Coordinates of C-alpha atoms in Angstrom, one line a residue:
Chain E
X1014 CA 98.7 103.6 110.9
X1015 CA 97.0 106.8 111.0
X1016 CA 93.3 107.4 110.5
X1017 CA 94.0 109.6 107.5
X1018 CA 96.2 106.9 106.0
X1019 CA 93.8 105.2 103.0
X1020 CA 93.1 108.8 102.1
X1021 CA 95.3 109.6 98.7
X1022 CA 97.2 112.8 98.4
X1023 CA 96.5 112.5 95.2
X1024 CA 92.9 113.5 95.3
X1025 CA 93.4 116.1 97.8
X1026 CA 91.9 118.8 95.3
X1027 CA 88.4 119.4 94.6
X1028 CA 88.8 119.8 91.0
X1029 CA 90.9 116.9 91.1
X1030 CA 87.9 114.9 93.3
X1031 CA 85.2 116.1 90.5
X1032 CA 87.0 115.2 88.0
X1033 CA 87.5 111.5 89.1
X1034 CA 83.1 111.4 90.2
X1035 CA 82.8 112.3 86.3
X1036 CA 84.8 110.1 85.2
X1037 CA 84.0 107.4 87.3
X1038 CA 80.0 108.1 85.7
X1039 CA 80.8 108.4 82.4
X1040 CA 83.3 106.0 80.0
X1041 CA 84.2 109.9 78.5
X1042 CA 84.1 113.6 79.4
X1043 CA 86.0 116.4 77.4
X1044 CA 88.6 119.0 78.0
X1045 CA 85.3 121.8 77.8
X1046 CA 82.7 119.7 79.4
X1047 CA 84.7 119.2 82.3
X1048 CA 86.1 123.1 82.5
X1049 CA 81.9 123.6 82.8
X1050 CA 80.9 120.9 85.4
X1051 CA 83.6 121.9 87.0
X1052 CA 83.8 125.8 87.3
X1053 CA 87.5 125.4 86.5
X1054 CA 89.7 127.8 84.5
X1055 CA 91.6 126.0 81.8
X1056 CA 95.1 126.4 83.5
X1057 CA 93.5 124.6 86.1
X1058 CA 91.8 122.0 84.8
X1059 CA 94.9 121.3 82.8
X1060 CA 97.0 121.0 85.7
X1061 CA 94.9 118.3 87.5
X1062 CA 94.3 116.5 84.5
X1063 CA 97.9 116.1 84.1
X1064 CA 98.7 115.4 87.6
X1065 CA 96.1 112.7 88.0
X1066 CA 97.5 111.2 84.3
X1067 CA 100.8 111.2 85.6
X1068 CA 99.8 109.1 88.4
X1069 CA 98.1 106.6 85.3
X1070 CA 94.6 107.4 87.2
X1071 CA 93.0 108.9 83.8
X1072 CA 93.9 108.8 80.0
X1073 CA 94.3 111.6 77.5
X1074 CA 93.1 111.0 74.0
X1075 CA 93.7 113.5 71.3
X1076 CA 91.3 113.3 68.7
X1077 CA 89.4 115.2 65.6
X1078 CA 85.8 115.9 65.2
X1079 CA 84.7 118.0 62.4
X1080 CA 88.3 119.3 61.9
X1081 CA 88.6 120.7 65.1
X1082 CA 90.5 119.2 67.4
X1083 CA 89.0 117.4 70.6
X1084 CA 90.7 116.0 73.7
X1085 CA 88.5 113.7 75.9
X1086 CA 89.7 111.9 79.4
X1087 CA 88.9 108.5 80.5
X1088 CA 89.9 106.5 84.2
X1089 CA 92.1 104.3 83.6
X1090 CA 91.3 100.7 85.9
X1091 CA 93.8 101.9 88.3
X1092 CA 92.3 105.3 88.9
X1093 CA 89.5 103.9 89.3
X1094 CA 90.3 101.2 92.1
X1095 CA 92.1 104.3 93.7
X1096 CA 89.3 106.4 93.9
X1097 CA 87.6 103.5 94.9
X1098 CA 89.7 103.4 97.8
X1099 CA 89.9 106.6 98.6
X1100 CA 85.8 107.2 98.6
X1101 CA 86.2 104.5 101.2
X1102 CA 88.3 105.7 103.4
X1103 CA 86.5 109.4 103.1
X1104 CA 83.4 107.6 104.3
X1105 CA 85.2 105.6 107.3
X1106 CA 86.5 109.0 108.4
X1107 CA 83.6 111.0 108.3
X1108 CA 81.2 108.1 109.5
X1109 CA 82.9 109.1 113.1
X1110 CA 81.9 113.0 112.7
Chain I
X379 CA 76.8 126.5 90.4
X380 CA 79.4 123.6 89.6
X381 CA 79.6 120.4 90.8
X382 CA 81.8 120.8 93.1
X383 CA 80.3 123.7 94.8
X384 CA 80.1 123.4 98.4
X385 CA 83.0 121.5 98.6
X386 CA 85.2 123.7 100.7
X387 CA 88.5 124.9 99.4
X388 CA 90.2 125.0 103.1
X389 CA 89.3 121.2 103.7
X390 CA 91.7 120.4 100.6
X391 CA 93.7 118.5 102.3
X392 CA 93.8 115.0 104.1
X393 CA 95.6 116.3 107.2
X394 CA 92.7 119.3 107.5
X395 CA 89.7 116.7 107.0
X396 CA 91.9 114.5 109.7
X397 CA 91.8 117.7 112.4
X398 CA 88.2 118.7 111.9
X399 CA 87.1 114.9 112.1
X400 CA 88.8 115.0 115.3
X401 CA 87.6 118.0 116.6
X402 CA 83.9 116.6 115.6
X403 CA 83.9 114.1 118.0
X404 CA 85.9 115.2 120.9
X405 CA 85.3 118.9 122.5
X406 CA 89.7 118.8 122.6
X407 CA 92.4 118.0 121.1
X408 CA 95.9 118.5 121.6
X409 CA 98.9 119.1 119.5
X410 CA 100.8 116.0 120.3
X411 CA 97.6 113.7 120.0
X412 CA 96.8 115.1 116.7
X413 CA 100.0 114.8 115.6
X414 CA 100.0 111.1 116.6
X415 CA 96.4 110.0 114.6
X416 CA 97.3 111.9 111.7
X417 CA 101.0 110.9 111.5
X418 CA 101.5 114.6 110.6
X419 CA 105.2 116.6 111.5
X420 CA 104.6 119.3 113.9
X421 CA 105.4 121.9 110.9
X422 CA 103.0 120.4 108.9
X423 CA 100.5 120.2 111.3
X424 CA 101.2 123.8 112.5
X425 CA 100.4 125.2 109.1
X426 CA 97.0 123.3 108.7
X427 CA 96.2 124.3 112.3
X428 CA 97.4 127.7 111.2
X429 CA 95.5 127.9 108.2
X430 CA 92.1 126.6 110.0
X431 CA 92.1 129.1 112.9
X432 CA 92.8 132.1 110.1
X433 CA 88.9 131.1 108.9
X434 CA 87.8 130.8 112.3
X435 CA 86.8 127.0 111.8
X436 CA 89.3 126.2 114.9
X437 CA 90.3 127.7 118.1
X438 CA 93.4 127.5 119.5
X439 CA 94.1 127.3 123.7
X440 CA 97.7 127.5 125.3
X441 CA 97.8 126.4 128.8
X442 CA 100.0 125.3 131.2
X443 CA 100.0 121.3 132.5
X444 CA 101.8 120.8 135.4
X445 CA 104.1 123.8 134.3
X446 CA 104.5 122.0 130.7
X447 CA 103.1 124.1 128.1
X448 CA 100.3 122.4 126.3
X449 CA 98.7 123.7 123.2
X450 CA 94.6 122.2 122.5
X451 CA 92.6 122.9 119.9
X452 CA 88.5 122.8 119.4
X453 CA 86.1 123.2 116.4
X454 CA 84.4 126.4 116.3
X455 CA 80.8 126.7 115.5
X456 CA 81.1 127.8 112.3
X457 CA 84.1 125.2 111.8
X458 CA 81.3 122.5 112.5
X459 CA 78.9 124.2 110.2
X460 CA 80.8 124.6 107.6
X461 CA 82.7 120.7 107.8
X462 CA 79.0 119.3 107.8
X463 CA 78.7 121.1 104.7
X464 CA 81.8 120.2 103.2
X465 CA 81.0 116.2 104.1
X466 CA 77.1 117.1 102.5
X467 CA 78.9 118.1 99.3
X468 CA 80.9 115.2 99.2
X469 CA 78.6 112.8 99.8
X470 CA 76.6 114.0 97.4
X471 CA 79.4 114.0 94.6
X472 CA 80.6 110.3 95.5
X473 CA 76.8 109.2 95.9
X474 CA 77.1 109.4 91.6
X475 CA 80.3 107.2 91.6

């Protein structure tokens, strides 16, 4: 049992760590607001979106609005427990800094 | 200015947070009892370790112990500075989950 051992690999990314607190705030965020809050490229963001839906922690839905077509992300109940988890075991950690 | 700002990019990584947490609360660590709390290989933990000394964040001391070589590490101060800043920064992201 290591100290480091609630803390998920997962979420060893920055981008991948703000785009989980977005999430976690607000039922939806799109592809372009999230590229902005997060200062990310869209490579990027693209990868860690489809890492962390791989891992059934978020939800991609492809949708149109005015014709143009919109992708918005949501957490998914496990990703959010996860995070959840994770936050937790952040703030055990550092509580000993 | 994003987010996810002062979150620092070298800290990206579970087995990084592990060593500086460490190296918060005791002046010395060495390679065997790191290795031990954060459950890490020896060539994963050499390349963290590696990769923290490069910025300066963590010093690396060979000695001798009883004519066994024994490898410690500290935090520098700017490895203490900049952690604090990192945990600031992620406190304040999680404080809006």
């Amino acid at each position: 049992m290591s100290i480091i051992n609630n803390i998920n690999k997962l979420f060893d990314h920055r981008i991948r760590l703000g785009i989980m607190s977005v999430l976690m705030v607000n039922e939806y965020a799109d592809f372009n607001t999230l590229k902005e809050l997060l200062d990310a490229t869209d490579g990027n963001l693209a990868s860690h979106t489809k890492a962390l839906e791989k891992a059934e922690y978020i939800k991609i839905e492809k949708q149109f609005i005015n014709r143009k077509p919109n992708t918005r992300y949501s957490a998914t109940k496990l990703g959010q427990a996860e995070f959840k988890k994770h936050i937790e075991a952040l703030e055990k950690l550092i509580k000993n800094t």
